[in-house]
JSON list of C-alpha atoms in Angstrom, two decimals:
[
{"chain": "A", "resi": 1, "resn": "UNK", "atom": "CA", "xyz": [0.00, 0.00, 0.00]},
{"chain": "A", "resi": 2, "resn": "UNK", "atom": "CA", "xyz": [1.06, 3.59, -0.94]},
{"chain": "A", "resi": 3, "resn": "UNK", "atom": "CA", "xyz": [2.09, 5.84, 2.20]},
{"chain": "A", "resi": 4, "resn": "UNK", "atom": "CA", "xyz": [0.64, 9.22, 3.25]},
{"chain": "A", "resi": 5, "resn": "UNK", "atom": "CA", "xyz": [1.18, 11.29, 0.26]},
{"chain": "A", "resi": 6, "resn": "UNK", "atom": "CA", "xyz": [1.55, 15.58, 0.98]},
{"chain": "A", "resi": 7, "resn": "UNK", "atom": "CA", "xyz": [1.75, 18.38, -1.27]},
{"chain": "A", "resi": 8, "resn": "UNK", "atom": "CA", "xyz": [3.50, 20.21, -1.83]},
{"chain": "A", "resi": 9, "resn": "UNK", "atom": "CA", "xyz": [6.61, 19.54, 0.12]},
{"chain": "A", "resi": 10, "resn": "UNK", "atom": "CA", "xyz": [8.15, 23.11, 0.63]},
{"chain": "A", "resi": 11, "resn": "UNK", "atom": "CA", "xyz": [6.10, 25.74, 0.56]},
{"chain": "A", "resi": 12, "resn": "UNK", "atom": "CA", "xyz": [7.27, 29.81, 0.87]},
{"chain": "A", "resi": 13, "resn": "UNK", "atom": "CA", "xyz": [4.87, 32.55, 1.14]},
{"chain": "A", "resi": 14, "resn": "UNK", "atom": "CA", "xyz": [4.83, 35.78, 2.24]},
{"chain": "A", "resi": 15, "resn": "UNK", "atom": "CA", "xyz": [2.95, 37.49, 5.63]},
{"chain": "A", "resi": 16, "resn": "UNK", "atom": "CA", "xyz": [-0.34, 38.23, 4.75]},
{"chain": "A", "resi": 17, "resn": "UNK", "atom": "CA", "xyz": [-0.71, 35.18, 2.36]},
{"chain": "A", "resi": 18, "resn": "UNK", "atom": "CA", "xyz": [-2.75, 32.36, 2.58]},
{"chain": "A", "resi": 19, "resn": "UNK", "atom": "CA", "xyz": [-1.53, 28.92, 1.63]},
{"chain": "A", "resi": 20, "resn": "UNK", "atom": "CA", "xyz": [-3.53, 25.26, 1.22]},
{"chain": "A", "resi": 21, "resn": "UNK", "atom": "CA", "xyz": [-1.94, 22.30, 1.97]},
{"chain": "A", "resi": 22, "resn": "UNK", "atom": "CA", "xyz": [-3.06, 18.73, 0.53]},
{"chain": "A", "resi": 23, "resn": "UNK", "atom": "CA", "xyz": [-3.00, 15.27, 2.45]},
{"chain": "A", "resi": 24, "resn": "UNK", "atom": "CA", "xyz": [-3.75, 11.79, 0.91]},
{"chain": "A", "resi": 25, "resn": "UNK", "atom": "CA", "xyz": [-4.30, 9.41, 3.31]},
{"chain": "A", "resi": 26, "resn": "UNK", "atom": "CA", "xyz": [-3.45, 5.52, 3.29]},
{"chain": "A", "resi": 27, "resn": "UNK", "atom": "CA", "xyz": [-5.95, 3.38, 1.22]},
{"chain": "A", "resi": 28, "resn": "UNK", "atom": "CA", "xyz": [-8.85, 2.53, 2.98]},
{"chain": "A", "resi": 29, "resn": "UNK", "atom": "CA", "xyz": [-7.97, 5.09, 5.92]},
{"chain": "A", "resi": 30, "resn": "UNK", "atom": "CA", "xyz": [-10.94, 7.32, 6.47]},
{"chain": "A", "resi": 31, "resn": "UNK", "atom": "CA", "xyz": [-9.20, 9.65, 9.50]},
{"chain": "A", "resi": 32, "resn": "UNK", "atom": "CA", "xyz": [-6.89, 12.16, 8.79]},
{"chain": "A", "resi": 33, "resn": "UNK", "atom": "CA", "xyz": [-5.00, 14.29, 11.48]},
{"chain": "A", "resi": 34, "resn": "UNK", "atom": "CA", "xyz": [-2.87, 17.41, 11.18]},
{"chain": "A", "resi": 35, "resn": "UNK", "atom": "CA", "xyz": [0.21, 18.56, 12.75]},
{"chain": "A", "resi": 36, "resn": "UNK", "atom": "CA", "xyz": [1.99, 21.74, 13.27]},
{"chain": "A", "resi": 37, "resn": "UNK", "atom": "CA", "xyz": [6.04, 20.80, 14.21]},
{"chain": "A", "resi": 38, "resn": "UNK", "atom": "CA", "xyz": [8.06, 24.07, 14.96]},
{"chain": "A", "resi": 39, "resn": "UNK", "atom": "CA", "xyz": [11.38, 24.16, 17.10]},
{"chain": "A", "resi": 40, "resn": "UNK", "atom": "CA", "xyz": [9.96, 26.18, 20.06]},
{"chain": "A", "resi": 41, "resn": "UNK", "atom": "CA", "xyz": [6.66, 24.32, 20.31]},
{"chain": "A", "resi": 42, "resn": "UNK", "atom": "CA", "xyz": [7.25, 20.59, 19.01]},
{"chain": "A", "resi": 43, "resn": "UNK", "atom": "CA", "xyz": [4.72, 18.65, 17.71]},
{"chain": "A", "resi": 44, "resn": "UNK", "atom": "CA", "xyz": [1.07, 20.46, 18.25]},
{"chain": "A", "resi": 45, "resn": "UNK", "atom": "CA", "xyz": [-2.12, 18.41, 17.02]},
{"chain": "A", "resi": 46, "resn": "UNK", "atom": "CA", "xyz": [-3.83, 21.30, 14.71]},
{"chain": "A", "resi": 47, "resn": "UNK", "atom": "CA", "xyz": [-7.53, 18.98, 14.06]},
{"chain": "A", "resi": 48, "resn": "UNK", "atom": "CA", "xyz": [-8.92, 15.76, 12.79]},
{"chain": "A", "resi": 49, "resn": "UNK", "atom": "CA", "xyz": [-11.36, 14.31, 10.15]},
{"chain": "A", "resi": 50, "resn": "UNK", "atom": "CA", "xyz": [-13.47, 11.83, 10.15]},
{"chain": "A", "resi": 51, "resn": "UNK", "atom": "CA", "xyz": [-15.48, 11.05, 7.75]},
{"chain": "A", "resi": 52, "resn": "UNK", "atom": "CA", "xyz": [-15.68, 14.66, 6.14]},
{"chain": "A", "resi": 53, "resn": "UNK", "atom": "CA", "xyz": [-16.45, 15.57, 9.78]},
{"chain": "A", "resi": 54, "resn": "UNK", "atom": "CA", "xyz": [-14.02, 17.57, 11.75]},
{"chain": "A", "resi": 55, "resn": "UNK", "atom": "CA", "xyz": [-14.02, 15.65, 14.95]},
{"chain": "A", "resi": 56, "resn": "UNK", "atom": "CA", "xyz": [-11.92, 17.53, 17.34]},
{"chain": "A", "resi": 57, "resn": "UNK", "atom": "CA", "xyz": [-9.68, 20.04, 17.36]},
{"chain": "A", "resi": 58, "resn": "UNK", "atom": "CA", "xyz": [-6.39, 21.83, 18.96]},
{"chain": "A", "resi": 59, "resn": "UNK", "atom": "CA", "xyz": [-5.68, 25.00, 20.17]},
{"chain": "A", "resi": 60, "resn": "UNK", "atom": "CA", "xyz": [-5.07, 27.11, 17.00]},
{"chain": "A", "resi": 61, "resn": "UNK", "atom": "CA", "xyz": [-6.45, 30.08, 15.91]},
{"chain": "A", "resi": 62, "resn": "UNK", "atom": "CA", "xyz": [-9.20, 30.48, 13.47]},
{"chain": "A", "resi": 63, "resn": "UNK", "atom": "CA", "xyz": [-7.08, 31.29, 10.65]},
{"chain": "A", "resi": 64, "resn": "UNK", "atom": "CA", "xyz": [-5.75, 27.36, 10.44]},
{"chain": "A", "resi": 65, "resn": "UNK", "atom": "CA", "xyz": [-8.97, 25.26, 8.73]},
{"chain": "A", "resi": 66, "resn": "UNK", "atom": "CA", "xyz": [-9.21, 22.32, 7.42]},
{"chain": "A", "resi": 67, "resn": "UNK", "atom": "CA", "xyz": [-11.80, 19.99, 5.46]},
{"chain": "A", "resi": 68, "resn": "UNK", "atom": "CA", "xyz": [-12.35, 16.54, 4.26]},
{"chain": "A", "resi": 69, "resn": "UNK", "atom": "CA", "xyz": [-13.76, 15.18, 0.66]},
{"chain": "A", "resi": 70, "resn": "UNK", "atom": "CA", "xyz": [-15.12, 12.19, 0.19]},
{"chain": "A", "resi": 71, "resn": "UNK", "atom": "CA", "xyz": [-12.42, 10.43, -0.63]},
{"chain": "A", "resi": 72, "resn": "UNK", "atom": "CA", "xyz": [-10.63, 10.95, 2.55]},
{"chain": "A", "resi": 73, "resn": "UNK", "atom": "CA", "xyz": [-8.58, 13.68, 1.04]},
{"chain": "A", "resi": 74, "resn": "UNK", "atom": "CA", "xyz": [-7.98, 16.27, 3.16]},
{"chain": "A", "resi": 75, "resn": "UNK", "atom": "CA", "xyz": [-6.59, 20.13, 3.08]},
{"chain": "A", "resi": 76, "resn": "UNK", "atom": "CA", "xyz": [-5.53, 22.09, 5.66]},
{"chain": "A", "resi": 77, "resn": "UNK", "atom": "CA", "xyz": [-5.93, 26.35, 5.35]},
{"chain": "A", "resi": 78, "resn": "UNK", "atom": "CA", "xyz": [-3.86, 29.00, 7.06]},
{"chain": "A", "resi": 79, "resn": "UNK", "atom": "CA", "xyz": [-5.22, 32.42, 6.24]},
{"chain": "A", "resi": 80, "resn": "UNK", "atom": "CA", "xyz": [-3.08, 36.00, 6.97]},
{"chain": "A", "resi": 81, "resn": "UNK", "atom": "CA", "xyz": [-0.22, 34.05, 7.33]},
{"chain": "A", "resi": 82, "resn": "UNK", "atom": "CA", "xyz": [2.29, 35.12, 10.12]},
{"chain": "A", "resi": 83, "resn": "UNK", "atom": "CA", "xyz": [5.66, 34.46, 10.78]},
{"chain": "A", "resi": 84, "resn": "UNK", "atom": "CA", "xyz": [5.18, 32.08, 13.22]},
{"chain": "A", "resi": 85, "resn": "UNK", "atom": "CA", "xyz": [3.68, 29.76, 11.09]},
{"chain": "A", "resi": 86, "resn": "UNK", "atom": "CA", "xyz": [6.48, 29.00, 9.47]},
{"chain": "A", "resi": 87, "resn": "UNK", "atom": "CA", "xyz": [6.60, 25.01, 10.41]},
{"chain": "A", "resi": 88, "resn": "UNK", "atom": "CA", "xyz": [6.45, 21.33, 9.41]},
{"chain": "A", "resi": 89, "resn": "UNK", "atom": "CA", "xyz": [3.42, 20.81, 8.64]},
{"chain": "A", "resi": 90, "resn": "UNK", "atom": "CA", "xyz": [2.47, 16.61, 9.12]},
{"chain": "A", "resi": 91, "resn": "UNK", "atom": "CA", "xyz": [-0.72, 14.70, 8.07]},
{"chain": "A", "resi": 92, "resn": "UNK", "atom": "CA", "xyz": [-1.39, 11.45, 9.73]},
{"chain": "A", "resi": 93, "resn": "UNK", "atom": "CA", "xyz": [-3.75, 8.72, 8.74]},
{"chain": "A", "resi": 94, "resn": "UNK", "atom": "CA", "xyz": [-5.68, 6.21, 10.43]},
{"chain": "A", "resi": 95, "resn": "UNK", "atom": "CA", "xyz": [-7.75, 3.45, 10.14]},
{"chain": "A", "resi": 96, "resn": "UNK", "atom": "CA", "xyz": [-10.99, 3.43, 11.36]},
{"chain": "A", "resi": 97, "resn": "UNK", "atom": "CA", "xyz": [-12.34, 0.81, 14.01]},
{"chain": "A", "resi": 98, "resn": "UNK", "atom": "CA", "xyz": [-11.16, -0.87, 17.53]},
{"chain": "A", "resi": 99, "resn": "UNK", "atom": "CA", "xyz": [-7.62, -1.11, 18.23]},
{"chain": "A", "resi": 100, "resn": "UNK", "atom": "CA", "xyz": [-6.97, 0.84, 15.39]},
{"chain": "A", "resi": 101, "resn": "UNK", "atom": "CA", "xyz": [-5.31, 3.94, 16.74]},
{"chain": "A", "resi": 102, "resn": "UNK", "atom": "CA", "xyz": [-2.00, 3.71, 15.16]},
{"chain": "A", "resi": 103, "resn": "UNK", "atom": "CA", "xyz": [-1.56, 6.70, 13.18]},
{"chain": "A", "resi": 104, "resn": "UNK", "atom": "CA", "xyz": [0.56, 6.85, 10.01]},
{"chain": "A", "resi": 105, "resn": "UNK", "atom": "CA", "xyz": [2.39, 10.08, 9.07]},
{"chain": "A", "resi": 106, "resn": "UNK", "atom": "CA", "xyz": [3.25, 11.68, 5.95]},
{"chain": "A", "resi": 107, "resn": "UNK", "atom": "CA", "xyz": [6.76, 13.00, 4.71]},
{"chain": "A", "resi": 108, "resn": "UNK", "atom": "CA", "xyz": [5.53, 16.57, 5.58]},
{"chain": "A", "resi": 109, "resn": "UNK", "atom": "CA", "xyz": [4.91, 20.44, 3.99]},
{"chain": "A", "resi": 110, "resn": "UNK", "atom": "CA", "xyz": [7.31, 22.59, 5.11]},
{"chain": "A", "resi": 111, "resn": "UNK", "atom": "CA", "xyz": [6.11, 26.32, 4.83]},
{"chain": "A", "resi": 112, "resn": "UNK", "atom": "CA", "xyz": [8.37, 29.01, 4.98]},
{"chain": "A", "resi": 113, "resn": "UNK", "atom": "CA", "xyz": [6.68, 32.43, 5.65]},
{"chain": "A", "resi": 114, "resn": "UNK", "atom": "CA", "xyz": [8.77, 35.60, 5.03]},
{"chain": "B", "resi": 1, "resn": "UNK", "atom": "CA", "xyz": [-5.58, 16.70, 30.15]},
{"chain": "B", "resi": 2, "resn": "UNK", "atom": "CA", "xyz": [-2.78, 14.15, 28.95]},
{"chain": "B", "resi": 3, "resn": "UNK", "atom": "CA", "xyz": [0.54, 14.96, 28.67]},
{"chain": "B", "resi": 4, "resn": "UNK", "atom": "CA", "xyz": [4.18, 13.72, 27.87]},
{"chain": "B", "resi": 5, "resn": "UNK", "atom": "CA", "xyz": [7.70, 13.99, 29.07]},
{"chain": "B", "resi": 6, "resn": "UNK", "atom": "CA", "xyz": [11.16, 12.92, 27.62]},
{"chain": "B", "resi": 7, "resn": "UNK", "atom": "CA", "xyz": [13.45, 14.20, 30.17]},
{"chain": "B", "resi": 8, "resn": "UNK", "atom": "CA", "xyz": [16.63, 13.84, 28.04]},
{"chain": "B", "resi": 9, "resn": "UNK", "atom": "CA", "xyz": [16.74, 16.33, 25.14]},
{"chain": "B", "resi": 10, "resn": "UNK", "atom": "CA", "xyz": [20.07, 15.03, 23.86]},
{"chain": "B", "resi": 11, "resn": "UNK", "atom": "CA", "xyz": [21.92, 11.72, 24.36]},
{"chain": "B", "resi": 12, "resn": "UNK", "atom": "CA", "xyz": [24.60, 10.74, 22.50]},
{"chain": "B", "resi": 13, "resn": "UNK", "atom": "CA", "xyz": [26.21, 7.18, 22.64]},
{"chain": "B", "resi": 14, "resn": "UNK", "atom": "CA", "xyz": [28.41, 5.34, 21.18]},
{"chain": "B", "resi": 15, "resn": "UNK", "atom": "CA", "xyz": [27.69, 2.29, 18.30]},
{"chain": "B", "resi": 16, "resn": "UNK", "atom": "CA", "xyz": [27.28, -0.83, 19.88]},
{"chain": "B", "resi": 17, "resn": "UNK", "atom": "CA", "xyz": [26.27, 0.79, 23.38]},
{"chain": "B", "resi": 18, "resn": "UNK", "atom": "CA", "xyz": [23.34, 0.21, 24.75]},
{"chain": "B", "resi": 19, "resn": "UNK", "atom": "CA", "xyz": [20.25, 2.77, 24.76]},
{"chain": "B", "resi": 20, "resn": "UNK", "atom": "CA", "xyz": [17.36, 3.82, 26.28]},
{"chain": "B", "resi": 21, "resn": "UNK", "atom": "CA", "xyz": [15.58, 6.30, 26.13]},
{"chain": "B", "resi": 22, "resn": "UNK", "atom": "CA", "xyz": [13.02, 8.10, 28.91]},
{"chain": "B", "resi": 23, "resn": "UNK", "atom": "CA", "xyz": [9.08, 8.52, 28.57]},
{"chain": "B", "resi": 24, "resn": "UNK", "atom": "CA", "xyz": [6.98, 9.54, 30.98]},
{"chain": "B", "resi": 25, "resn": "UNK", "atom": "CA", "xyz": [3.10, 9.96, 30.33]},
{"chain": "B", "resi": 26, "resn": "UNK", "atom": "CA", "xyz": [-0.20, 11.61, 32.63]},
{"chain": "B", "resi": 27, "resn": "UNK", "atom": "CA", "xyz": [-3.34, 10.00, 31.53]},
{"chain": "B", "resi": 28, "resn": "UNK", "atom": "CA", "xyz": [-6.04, 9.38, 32.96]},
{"chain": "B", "resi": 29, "resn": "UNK", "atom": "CA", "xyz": [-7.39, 6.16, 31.84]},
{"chain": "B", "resi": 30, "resn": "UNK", "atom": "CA", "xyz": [-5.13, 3.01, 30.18]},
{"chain": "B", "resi": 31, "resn": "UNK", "atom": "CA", "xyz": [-3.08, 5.04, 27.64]},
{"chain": "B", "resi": 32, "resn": "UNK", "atom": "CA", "xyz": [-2.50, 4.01, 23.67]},
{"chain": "B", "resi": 33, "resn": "UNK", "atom": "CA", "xyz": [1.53, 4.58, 23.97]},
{"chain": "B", "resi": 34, "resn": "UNK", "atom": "CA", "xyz": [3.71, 4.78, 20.83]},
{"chain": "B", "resi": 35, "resn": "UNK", "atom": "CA", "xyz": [7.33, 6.05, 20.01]},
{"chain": "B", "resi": 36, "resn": "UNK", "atom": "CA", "xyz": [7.98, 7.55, 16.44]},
{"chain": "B", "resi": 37, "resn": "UNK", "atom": "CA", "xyz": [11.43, 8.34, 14.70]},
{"chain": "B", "resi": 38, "resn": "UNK", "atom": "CA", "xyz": [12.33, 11.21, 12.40]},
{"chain": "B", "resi": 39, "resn": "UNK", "atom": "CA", "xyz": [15.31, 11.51, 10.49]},
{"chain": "B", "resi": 40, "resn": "UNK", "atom": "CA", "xyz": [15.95, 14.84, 9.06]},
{"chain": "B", "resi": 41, "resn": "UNK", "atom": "CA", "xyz": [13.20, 16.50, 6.99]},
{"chain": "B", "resi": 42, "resn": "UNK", "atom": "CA", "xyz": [11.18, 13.38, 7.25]},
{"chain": "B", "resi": 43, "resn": "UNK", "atom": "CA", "xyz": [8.03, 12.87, 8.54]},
{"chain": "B", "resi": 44, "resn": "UNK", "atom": "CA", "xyz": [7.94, 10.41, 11.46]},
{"chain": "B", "resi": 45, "resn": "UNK", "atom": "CA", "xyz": [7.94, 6.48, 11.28]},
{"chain": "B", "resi": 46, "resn": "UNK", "atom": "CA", "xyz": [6.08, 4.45, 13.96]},
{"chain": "B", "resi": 47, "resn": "UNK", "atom": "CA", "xyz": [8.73, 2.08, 15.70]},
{"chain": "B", "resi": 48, "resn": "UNK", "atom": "CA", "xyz": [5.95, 0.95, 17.99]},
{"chain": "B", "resi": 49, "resn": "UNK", "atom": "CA", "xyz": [2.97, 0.51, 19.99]},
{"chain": "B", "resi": 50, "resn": "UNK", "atom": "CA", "xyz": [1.41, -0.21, 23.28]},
{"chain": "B", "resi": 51, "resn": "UNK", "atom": "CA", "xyz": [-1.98, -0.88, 23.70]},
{"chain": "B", "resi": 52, "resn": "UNK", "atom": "CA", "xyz": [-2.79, -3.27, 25.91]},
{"chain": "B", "resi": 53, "resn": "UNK", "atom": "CA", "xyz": [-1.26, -6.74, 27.02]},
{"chain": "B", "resi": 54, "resn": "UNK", "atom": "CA", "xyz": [2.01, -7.73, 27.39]},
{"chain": "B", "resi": 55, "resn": "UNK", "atom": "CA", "xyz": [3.73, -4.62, 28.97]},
{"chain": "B", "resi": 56, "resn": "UNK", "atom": "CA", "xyz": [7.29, -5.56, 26.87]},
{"chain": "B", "resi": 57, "resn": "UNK", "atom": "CA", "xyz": [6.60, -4.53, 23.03]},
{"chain": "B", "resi": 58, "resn": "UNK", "atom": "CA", "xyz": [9.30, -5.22, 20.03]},
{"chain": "B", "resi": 59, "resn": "UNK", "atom": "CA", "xyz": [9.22, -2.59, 17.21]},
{"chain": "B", "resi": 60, "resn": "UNK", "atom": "CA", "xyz": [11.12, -2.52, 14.02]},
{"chain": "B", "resi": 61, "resn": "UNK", "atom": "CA", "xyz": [14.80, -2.38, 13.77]},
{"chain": "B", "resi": 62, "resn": "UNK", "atom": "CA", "xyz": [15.32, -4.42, 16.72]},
{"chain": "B", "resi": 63, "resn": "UNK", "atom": "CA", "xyz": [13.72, -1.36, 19.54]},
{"chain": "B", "resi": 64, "resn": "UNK", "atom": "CA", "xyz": [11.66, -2.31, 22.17]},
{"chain": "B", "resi": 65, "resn": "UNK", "atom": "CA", "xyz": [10.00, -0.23, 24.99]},
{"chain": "B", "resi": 66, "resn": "UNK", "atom": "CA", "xyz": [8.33, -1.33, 28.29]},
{"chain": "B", "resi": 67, "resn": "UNK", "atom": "CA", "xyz": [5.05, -0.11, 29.69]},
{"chain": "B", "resi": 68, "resn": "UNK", "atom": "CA", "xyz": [4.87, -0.02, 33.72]},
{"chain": "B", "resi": 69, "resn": "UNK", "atom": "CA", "xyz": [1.95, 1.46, 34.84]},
{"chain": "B", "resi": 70, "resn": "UNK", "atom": "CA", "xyz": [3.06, 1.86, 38.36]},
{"chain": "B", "resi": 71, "resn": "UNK", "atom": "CA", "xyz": [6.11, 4.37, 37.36]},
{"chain": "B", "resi": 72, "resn": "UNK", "atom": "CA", "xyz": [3.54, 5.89, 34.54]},
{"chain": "B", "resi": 73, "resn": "UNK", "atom": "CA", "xyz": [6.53, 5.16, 31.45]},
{"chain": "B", "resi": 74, "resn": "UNK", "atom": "CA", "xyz": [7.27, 3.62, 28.19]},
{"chain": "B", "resi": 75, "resn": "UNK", "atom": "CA", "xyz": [10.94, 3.89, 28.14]},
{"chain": "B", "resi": 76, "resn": "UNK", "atom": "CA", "xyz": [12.43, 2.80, 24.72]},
{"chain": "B", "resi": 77, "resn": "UNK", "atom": "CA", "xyz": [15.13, 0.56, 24.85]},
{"chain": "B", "resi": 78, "resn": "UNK", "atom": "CA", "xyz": [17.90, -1.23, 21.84]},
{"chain": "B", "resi": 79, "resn": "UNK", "atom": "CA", "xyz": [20.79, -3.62, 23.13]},
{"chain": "B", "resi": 80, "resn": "UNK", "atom": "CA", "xyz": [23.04, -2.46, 20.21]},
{"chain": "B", "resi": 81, "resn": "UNK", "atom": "CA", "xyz": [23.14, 0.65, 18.71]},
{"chain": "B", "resi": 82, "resn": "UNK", "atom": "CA", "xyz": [23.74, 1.10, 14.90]},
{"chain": "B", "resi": 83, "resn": "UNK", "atom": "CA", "xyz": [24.89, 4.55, 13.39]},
{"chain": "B", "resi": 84, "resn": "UNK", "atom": "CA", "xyz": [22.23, 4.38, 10.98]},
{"chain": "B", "resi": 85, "resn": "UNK", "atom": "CA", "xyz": [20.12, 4.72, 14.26]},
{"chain": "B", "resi": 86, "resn": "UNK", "atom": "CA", "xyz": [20.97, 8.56, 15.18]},
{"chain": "B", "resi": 87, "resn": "UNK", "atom": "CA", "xyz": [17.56, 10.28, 14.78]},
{"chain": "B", "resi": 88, "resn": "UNK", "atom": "CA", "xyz": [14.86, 12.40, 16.92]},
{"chain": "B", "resi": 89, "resn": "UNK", "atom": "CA", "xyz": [12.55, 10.21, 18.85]},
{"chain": "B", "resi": 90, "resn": "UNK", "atom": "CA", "xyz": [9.61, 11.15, 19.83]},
{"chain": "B", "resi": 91, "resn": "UNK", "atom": "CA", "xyz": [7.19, 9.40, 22.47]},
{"chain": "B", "resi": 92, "resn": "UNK", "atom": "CA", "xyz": [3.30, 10.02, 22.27]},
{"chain": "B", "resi": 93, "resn": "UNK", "atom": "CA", "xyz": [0.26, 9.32, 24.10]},
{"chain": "B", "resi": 94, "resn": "UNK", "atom": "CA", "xyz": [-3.24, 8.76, 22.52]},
{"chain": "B", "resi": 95, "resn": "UNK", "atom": "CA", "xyz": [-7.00, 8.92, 24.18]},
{"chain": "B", "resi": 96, "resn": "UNK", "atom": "CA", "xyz": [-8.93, 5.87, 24.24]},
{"chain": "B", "resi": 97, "resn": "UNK", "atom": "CA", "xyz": [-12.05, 5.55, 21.99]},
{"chain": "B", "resi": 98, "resn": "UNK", "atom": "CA", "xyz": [-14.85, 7.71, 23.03]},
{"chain": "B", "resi": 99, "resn": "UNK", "atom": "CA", "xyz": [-12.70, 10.11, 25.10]},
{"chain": "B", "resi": 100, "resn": "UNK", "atom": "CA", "xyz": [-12.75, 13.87, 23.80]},
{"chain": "B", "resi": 101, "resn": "UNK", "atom": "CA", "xyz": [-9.40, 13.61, 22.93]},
{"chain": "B", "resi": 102, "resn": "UNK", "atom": "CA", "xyz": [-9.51, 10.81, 20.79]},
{"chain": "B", "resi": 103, "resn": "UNK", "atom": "CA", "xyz": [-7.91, 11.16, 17.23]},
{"chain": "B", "resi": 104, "resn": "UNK", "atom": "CA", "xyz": [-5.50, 13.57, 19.11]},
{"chain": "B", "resi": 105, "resn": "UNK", "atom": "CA", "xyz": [-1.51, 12.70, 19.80]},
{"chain": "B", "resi": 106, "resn": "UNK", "atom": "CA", "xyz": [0.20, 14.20, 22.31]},
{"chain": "B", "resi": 107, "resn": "UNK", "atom": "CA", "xyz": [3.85, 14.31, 21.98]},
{"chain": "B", "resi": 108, "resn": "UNK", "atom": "CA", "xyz": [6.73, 14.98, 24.33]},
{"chain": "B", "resi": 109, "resn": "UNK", "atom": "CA", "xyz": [9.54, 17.09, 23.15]},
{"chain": "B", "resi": 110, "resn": "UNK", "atom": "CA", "xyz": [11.49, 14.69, 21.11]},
{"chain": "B", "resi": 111, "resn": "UNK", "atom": "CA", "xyz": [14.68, 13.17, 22.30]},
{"chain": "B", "resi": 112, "resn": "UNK", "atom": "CA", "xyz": [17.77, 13.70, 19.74]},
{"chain": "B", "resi": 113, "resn": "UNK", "atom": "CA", "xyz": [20.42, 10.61, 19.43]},
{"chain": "B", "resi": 114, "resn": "UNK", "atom": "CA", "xyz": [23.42, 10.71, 18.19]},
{"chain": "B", "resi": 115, "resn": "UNK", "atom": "CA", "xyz": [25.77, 8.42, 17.40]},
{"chain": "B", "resi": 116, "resn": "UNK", "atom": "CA", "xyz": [29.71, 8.27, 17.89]},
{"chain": "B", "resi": 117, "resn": "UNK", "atom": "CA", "xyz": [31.76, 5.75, 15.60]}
]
């Protein structure tokens, strides 16, 4: 089975901007988590999808979004980019069911923002 | 609210030493445990899991990591170290199904190996 696919890889925008990011998950994997990784904070859990449903979410502001498709796709939206959010940017996938709450991660988006 | 801690930030050893490295968890209820690896501008690759059962878990190349409830850790161990080995490691903790939190990983700060010939 094919990995986590993201893309684009490396991303650089400018403040202001707004940028899109695109996960594809694992065949068959209908959850999809995001990830922001920056030196100062780590890894922070940004929100997960389920099913086209966004079933919880971490403590971002409203300028990070994100949505599902029906074919588990998902994108992730920061808006007015800011300086900070220059970051790794990780999708994860998952299978859905009991015991299956292994999560898979992609290669990663890194976004630059100048 | 869970949390996790790798103490050590940095440990370097030399190949064919022994390792392990430290996790420490807060959780409420029986945790999903896991420890990932990152290599440079790589995304992270599951070494292993703990969900329930046998407390000692093997992962790929040749790590294992032992679950004691009692000292709330999953400390990540290898007998042998390899060069090809010297990474970030991260340790994370995931909510059981039906918590509020489930979906979500929470990750301690990553513990950074390196390897000496």
């Amino acid at each position: 089975k094919a990995g986590v696919t993201q893309t684009p890889r490396y991303l650089i925008k400018t403040r202001g901007q707004q940028v899109t990011l695109s996960c594809s998950p694992i065949s068959g994997h209908r959850s999809v988590s995001w990830y922001q990784q920056t030196p100062g904070q780590g890894l922070q859990f940004l929100f997960e999808y389920f099913s086209e449903t966004q079933r919880n979410k971490g403590n971002f502001p409203g300028r990070f979004s994100g949505r599902q498709f029906s074919n588990s796709r998902s994108e992730m939206n920061v808006s007015t980019l800011e300086l900070g959010d220059s970051a790794l940017y990780l999708c994860a996938s998952r299978a859905s069911g009991l015991g299956q709450e292994t999560q898979y991660f992609g290669p990663g988006t890194r976004l630059l923002v100048l | 609210a869970q949390s996790v801690t790798q103490p050590d930030i940095h440990i370097t050893v030399s190949e064919g030493a022994s390792l392990e490295l430290r996790c420490n968890y807060s959780y409420g209820a029986t945790p999903y445990l896991f420890w990932y690896v990152q290599s440079p501008g790589q995304g992270l690759q599951l070494l292993l899991k703990y969900f329930s059962g046998d407390t000692l878990v093997q992962g790929i190349k040749g790590f294992e990591a032992e679950f004691k409830r009692s000292q709330s850790s999953f400390n990540l161990r290898k007998p042998s170290v390899h060069w090809s080995d010297a990474a970030e490691y991260f340790c994370a903790v995931g909510a059981e199904a039906g918590g509020t939190s489930y979906g979500k990983l929470t990750f301690g700060q990553g513990t950074i190996l390196t390897v000496h010939p």
